[in-house]
Each structure stands twice: as structure tokens, then as C-alpha cells.
CSV table of C-alpha atoms in Angstrom, one decimal:
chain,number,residue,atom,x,y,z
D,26,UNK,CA,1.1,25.7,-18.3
D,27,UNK,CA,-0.4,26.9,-22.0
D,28,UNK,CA,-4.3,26.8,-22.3
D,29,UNK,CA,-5.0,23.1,-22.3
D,30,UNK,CA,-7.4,24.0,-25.3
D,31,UNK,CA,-4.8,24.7,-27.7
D,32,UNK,CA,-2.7,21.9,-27.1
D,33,UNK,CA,-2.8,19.4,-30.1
D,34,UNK,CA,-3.4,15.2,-29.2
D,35,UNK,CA,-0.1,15.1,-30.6
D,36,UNK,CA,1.0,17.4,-27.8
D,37,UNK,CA,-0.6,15.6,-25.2
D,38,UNK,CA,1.5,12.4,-26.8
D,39,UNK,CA,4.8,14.2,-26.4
D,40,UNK,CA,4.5,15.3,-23.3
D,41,UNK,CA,2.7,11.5,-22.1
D,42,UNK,CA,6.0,10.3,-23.6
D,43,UNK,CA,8.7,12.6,-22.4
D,44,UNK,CA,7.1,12.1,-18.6
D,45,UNK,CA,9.3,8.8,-17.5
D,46,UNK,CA,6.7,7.2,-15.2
D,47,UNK,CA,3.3,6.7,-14.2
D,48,UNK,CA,3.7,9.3,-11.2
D,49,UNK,CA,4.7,12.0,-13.3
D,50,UNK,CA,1.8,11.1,-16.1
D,51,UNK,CA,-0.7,10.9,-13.3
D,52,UNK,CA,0.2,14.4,-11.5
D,53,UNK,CA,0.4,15.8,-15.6
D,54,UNK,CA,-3.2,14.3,-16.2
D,55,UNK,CA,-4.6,15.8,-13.2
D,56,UNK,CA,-2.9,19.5,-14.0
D,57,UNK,CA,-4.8,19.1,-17.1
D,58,UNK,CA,-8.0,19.0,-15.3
D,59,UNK,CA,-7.6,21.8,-12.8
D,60,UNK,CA,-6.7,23.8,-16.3
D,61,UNK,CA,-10.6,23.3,-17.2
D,62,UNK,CA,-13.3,25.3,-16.5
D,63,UNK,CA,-16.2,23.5,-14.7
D,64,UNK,CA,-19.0,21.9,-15.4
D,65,UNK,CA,-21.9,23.4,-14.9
D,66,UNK,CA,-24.7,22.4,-12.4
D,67,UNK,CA,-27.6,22.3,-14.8
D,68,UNK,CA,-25.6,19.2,-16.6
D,69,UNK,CA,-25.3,17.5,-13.0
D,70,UNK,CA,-28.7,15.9,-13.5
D,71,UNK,CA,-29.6,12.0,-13.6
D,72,UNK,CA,-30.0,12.3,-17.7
D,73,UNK,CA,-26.0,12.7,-17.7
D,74,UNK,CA,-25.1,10.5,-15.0
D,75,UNK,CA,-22.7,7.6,-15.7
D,76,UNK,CA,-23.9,4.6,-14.2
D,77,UNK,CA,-21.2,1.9,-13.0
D,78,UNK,CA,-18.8,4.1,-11.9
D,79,UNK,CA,-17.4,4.0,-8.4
D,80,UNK,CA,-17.5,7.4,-8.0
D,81,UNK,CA,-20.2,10.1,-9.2
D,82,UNK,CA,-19.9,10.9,-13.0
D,83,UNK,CA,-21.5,13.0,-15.6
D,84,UNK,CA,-21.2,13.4,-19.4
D,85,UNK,CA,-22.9,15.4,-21.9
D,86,UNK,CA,-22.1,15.7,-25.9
D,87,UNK,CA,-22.7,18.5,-27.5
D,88,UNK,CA,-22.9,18.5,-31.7
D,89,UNK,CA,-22.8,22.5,-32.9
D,90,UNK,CA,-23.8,23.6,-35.9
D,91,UNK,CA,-19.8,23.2,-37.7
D,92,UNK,CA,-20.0,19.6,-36.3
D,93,UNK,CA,-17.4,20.0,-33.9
D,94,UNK,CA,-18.5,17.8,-30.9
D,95,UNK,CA,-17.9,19.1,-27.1
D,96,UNK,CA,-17.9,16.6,-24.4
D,97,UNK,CA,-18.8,17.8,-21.1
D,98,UNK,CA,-17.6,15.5,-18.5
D,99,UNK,CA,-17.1,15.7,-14.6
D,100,UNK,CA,-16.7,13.5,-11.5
D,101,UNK,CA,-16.5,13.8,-7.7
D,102,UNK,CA,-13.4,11.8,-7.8
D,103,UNK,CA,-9.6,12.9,-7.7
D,104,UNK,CA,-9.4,13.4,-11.2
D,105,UNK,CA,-12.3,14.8,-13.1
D,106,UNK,CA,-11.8,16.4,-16.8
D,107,UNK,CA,-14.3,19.7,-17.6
D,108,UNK,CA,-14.4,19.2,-21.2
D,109,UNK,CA,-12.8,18.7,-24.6
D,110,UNK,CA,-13.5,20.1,-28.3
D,111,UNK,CA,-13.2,17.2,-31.2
């Protein structure tokens, strides 16, 4: 699989689209996750907790000084996503 950080949304869209059904999509979507690199501990704190969620989730944005914004994201569940640029 190429880096998961240089793949495009329209990427993601193509290959969503070309995978026939929701199996496929779901096994694609948690490949995509594994491809991440963790979060780290220090985020795991009750500041960046999610609350409502069935399972144990924590987010973090991060604004840097171009304005890109990170989001930081994990989950004890099956499928947890590491993080994204924007």
C-alpha cells in the first residue's frame, strides 16, 4: 500500500468507489489505519477524550503556524485512525 499521507481525498474516493461492497470498504478503511503511526500517550488524557462513544476515544487538533490543521485521533475499538493533515 502507498503512504496513506500522500494519498489525495480524491484517491480515497476512487478507491471507496472501485471497492464493490461494504466488506471490502470496511477491510480498506481499517488497512488505512494500521498504515498510521500511533497516537501518542501524552494525548490519551481526559482533555481529549470523546464522550458518548461506546468505546474509548481521543481527539486532539493541532493548528501550525502555515494553518494546516492535524487531527490526532485514536480509539480502543477495531478501527481507530492515528491522524490526518487538512
Amino acid at each position: 500500500m502507498a503512504n496513506f499521507l500522500d494519498t489525495t481525498v480524491d484517491d480515497l474516493i476512487e478507491n471507496f468507489e472501485f471497492l464493490g461492497d461494504w466488506e471490502e470498504r470496511f477491510a480498506y478503511l481499517i488497512d488505512l489505519g494500521k498504515a498510521l503511526p500511533p497516537m501518542s500517550d501524552e494525548y490519551k488524557c481526559e482533555e481529549n477524550l470523546v464522550n458518548g462513544c461506546q468505546a474509548q476515544v481521543w481527539m486532539r487538533l493541532e493548528l501550525d503556524e502555515e494553518g494546516k490543521i492535524t487531527i490526532l485521533a485514536d480509539s480502543d475499538a477495531f478501527i481507530a485512525v492515528s491522524y490526518t493533515h487538512l
